[in-house]
């Protein structure tokens, strides 16, 4: 694909929208996908854009990767993505980008008045630090 002229659009936001659309559209459900139907794959994407579009490309990739991660987590069955496993994944994701994270256990959530996810927490897999 080549997007050579984007008249009337700012280069950064236009590049971001293109990259987001292509990347988000390429999401593959993976292991939980039923048989049949092949997914189309874009192997290469060429865009002729000015240098001022570089930040938009980066933002677009970051947003799309974030959506891929969120969708992959949302597709996991609750018996596989327990609160403890989700907390570990959150810690890994935070560490990957240099963020600090604090994970609350059930007692801390209840103390804060949160604890909404507790209805889904089996006693065998409590939330923890």
PDB file of C-alpha atoms in Angstrom:
ATOM      1  CA  UNK A   1       0.000   0.000   0.000  1.00  0.00           C
ATOM      2  CA  UNK A   2       1.142   3.504  -0.659  1.00  0.00           C
ATOM      3  CA  UNK A   3      -0.428   6.618   0.796  1.00  0.00           C
ATOM      4  CA  UNK A   4       1.333   9.377  -1.064  1.00  0.00           C
ATOM      5  CA  UNK A   5      -0.929  12.388  -0.753  1.00  0.00           C
ATOM      6  CA  UNK A   6      -3.005  13.157   2.290  1.00  0.00           C
ATOM      7  CA  UNK A   7      -4.203  16.592   1.321  1.00  0.00           C
ATOM      8  CA  UNK A   8      -6.195  18.352   3.995  1.00  0.00           C
ATOM      9  CA  UNK A   9      -4.835  16.192   6.814  1.00  0.00           C
ATOM     10  CA  UNK A  10      -2.058  16.889   9.271  1.00  0.00           C
ATOM     11  CA  UNK A  11       0.750  14.358   8.603  1.00  0.00           C
ATOM     12  CA  UNK A  12       1.139  13.165  12.216  1.00  0.00           C
ATOM     13  CA  UNK A  13      -2.513  12.366  12.973  1.00  0.00           C
ATOM     14  CA  UNK A  14      -3.014  10.926   9.475  1.00  0.00           C
ATOM     15  CA  UNK A  15      -0.033   8.594   9.863  1.00  0.00           C
ATOM     16  CA  UNK A  16      -1.255   7.611  13.326  1.00  0.00           C
ATOM     17  CA  UNK A  17      -4.726   6.755  12.013  1.00  0.00           C
ATOM     18  CA  UNK A  18      -3.336   4.673   9.151  1.00  0.00           C
ATOM     19  CA  UNK A  19      -0.948   2.705  11.360  1.00  0.00           C
ATOM     20  CA  UNK A  20      -3.615   2.154  14.038  1.00  0.00           C
ATOM     21  CA  UNK A  21      -6.116   0.937  11.460  1.00  0.00           C
ATOM     22  CA  UNK A  22      -3.704  -1.485   9.825  1.00  0.00           C
ATOM     23  CA  UNK A  23      -2.307  -2.834  13.094  1.00  0.00           C
ATOM     24  CA  UNK A  24      -5.604  -3.083  14.960  1.00  0.00           C
ATOM     25  CA  UNK A  25      -7.195  -4.714  11.937  1.00  0.00           C
ATOM     26  CA  UNK A  26      -4.484  -7.375  11.965  1.00  0.00           C
ATOM     27  CA  UNK A  27      -5.333  -8.626  15.464  1.00  0.00           C
ATOM     28  CA  UNK A  28      -5.468 -12.418  15.552  1.00  0.00           C
ATOM     29  CA  UNK A  29      -7.544 -14.147  18.217  1.00  0.00           C
ATOM     30  CA  UNK A  30      -5.047 -16.996  18.057  1.00  0.00           C
ATOM     31  CA  UNK A  31      -5.584 -20.041  20.250  1.00  0.00           C
ATOM     32  CA  UNK A  32      -9.305 -19.461  20.758  1.00  0.00           C
ATOM     33  CA  UNK A  33     -10.162 -18.966  17.117  1.00  0.00           C
ATOM     34  CA  UNK A  34     -12.453 -21.564  15.586  1.00  0.00           C
ATOM     35  CA  UNK A  35     -11.296 -23.468  12.539  1.00  0.00           C
ATOM     36  CA  UNK A  36     -11.900 -22.072   9.090  1.00  0.00           C
ATOM     37  CA  UNK A  37     -11.406 -18.792   7.349  1.00  0.00           C
ATOM     38  CA  UNK A  38      -7.929 -17.437   6.856  1.00  0.00           C
ATOM     39  CA  UNK A  39      -6.904 -14.090   8.216  1.00  0.00           C
ATOM     40  CA  UNK A  40      -5.483 -11.663   5.707  1.00  0.00           C
ATOM     41  CA  UNK A  41      -2.058 -10.379   6.602  1.00  0.00           C
ATOM     42  CA  UNK A  42      -0.386  -7.174   5.497  1.00  0.00           C
ATOM     43  CA  UNK A  43       3.279  -8.048   5.237  1.00  0.00           C
ATOM     44  CA  UNK A  44       4.559  -4.625   4.263  1.00  0.00           C
ATOM     45  CA  UNK A  45       3.199  -1.107   4.418  1.00  0.00           C
ATOM     46  CA  UNK A  46       4.806   1.751   2.536  1.00  0.00           C
ATOM     47  CA  UNK A  47       3.889   5.354   3.177  1.00  0.00           C
ATOM     48  CA  UNK A  48       5.393   8.462   1.657  1.00  0.00           C
ATOM     49  CA  UNK A  49       5.066  10.975   4.462  1.00  0.00           C
ATOM     50  CA  UNK A  50       7.011  14.008   5.591  1.00  0.00           C
ATOM     51  CA  UNK A  51       9.370  13.779   8.560  1.00  0.00           C
ATOM     52  CA  UNK A  52       6.742  15.534  10.669  1.00  0.00           C
ATOM     53  CA  UNK A  53       4.667  12.331  10.571  1.00  0.00           C
ATOM     54  CA  UNK A  54       7.207  10.296  12.578  1.00  0.00           C
ATOM     55  CA  UNK A  55       5.629  11.032  15.967  1.00  0.00           C
ATOM     56  CA  UNK A  56       2.241   9.975  14.609  1.00  0.00           C
ATOM     57  CA  UNK A  57       3.673   6.672  13.431  1.00  0.00           C
ATOM     58  CA  UNK A  58       5.071   5.993  16.891  1.00  0.00           C
ATOM     59  CA  UNK A  59       1.812   6.918  18.610  1.00  0.00           C
ATOM     60  CA  UNK A  60      -0.160   4.749  16.218  1.00  0.00           C
ATOM     61  CA  UNK A  61       2.016   1.721  16.911  1.00  0.00           C
ATOM     62  CA  UNK A  62       1.834   2.306  20.673  1.00  0.00           C
ATOM     63  CA  UNK A  63      -1.966   2.582  20.625  1.00  0.00           C
ATOM     64  CA  UNK A  64      -2.335  -0.486  18.407  1.00  0.00           C
ATOM     65  CA  UNK A  65       0.010  -2.587  20.547  1.00  0.00           C
ATOM     66  CA  UNK A  66      -1.901  -1.511  23.634  1.00  0.00           C
ATOM     67  CA  UNK A  67      -5.157  -2.577  22.030  1.00  0.00           C
ATOM     68  CA  UNK A  68      -3.665  -5.905  20.985  1.00  0.00           C
ATOM     69  CA  UNK A  69      -2.549  -6.527  24.567  1.00  0.00           C
ATOM     70  CA  UNK A  70      -5.931  -5.543  26.012  1.00  0.00           C
ATOM     71  CA  UNK A  71      -7.817  -7.693  23.513  1.00  0.00           C
ATOM     72  CA  UNK A  72      -5.551 -10.681  24.125  1.00  0.00           C
ATOM     73  CA  UNK A  73      -6.112 -10.387  27.873  1.00  0.00           C
ATOM     74  CA  UNK A  74      -9.866  -9.971  27.420  1.00  0.00           C
ATOM     75  CA  UNK A  75      -9.991 -13.112  25.279  1.00  0.00           C
ATOM     76  CA  UNK A  76      -8.426 -15.260  28.007  1.00  0.00           C
ATOM     77  CA  UNK A  77     -10.890 -17.420  29.931  1.00  0.00           C
ATOM     78  CA  UNK A  78     -11.275 -16.528  33.606  1.00  0.00           C
ATOM     79  CA  UNK A  79      -9.898 -19.879  34.725  1.00  0.00           C
ATOM     80  CA  UNK A  80      -6.624 -19.110  32.927  1.00  0.00           C
ATOM     81  CA  UNK A  81      -6.344 -15.383  33.592  1.00  0.00           C
ATOM     82  CA  UNK A  82      -6.905 -15.374  37.332  1.00  0.00           C
ATOM     83  CA  UNK A  83      -6.430 -12.150  39.300  1.00  0.00           C
ATOM     84  CA  UNK A  84      -2.965 -13.342  40.303  1.00  0.00           C
ATOM     85  CA  UNK A  85      -1.975 -14.036  36.691  1.00  0.00           C
ATOM     86  CA  UNK A  86      -3.436 -10.692  35.581  1.00  0.00           C
ATOM     87  CA  UNK A  87      -1.425  -8.920  38.287  1.00  0.00           C
ATOM     88  CA  UNK A  88       1.757 -10.640  37.104  1.00  0.00           C
ATOM     89  CA  UNK A  89       1.046  -9.635  33.505  1.00  0.00           C
ATOM     90  CA  UNK A  90       0.439  -6.046  34.617  1.00  0.00           C
ATOM     91  CA  UNK A  91       3.777  -6.049  36.468  1.00  0.00           C
ATOM     92  CA  UNK A  92       5.551  -7.371  33.357  1.00  0.00           C
ATOM     93  CA  UNK A  93       3.928  -4.774  31.114  1.00  0.00           C
ATOM     94  CA  UNK A  94       4.808  -1.967  33.516  1.00  0.00           C
ATOM     95  CA  UNK A  95       8.402  -3.151  33.798  1.00  0.00           C
ATOM     96  CA  UNK A  96       8.702  -3.309  30.000  1.00  0.00           C
ATOM     97  CA  UNK A  97       8.061   0.430  29.739  1.00  0.00           C
ATOM     98  CA  UNK A  98       9.695   1.547  32.978  1.00  0.00           C
ATOM     99  CA  UNK A  99       6.547   2.209  35.003  1.00  0.00           C
ATOM    100  CA  UNK A 100       6.014   1.548  38.675  1.00  0.00           C
ATOM    101  CA  UNK A 101       2.974  -0.499  39.647  1.00  0.00           C
ATOM    102  CA  UNK A 102       1.250  -1.340  42.893  1.00  0.00           C
ATOM    103  CA  UNK A 103      -1.049  -4.351  42.974  1.00  0.00           C
ATOM    104  CA  UNK A 104      -3.633  -4.549  45.744  1.00  0.00           C
ATOM    105  CA  UNK A 105      -4.801  -7.732  47.427  1.00  0.00           C
ATOM    106  CA  UNK A 106      -8.419  -8.404  48.416  1.00  0.00           C
ATOM    107  CA  UNK A 107      -8.107  -6.819  51.870  1.00  0.00           C
ATOM    108  CA  UNK A 108      -6.578  -3.641  50.426  1.00  0.00           C
ATOM    109  CA  UNK A 109      -9.338  -3.411  47.807  1.00  0.00           C
ATOM    110  CA  UNK A 110     -12.046  -3.872  50.427  1.00  0.00           C
ATOM    111  CA  UNK A 111     -10.429  -1.251  52.669  1.00  0.00           C
ATOM    112  CA  UNK A 112     -10.480   1.207  49.766  1.00  0.00           C
ATOM    113  CA  UNK A 113     -14.103   0.393  49.027  1.00  0.00           C
ATOM    114  CA  UNK A 114     -13.198  -1.076  45.631  1.00  0.00           C
ATOM    115  CA  UNK A 115     -13.298  -4.852  45.698  1.00  0.00           C
ATOM    116  CA  UNK A 116     -15.683  -5.034  42.720  1.00  0.00           C
ATOM    117  CA  UNK A 117     -13.655  -7.852  41.146  1.00  0.00           C
ATOM    118  CA  UNK A 118     -13.933  -9.876  44.351  1.00  0.00           C
ATOM    119  CA  UNK A 119     -17.196 -11.437  43.196  1.00  0.00           C
ATOM    120  CA  UNK A 120     -15.162 -13.218  40.533  1.00  0.00           C
ATOM    121  CA  UNK A 121     -12.358 -14.287  42.840  1.00  0.00           C
ATOM    122  CA  UNK A 122     -12.443 -17.919  43.838  1.00  0.00           C
ATOM    123  CA  UNK A 123     -11.018 -18.639  47.268  1.00  0.00           C
ATOM    124  CA  UNK A 124      -8.349 -20.846  45.652  1.00  0.00           C
ATOM    125  CA  UNK A 125      -6.939 -17.957  43.611  1.00  0.00           C
ATOM    126  CA  UNK A 126      -7.057 -14.803  45.723  1.00  0.00           C
ATOM    127  CA  UNK A 127      -5.650 -11.526  44.439  1.00  0.00           C
ATOM    128  CA  UNK A 128      -2.215 -10.851  45.836  1.00  0.00           C
ATOM    129  CA  UNK A 129       0.892  -8.762  45.603  1.00  0.00           C
TER     130      UNK A 129
END
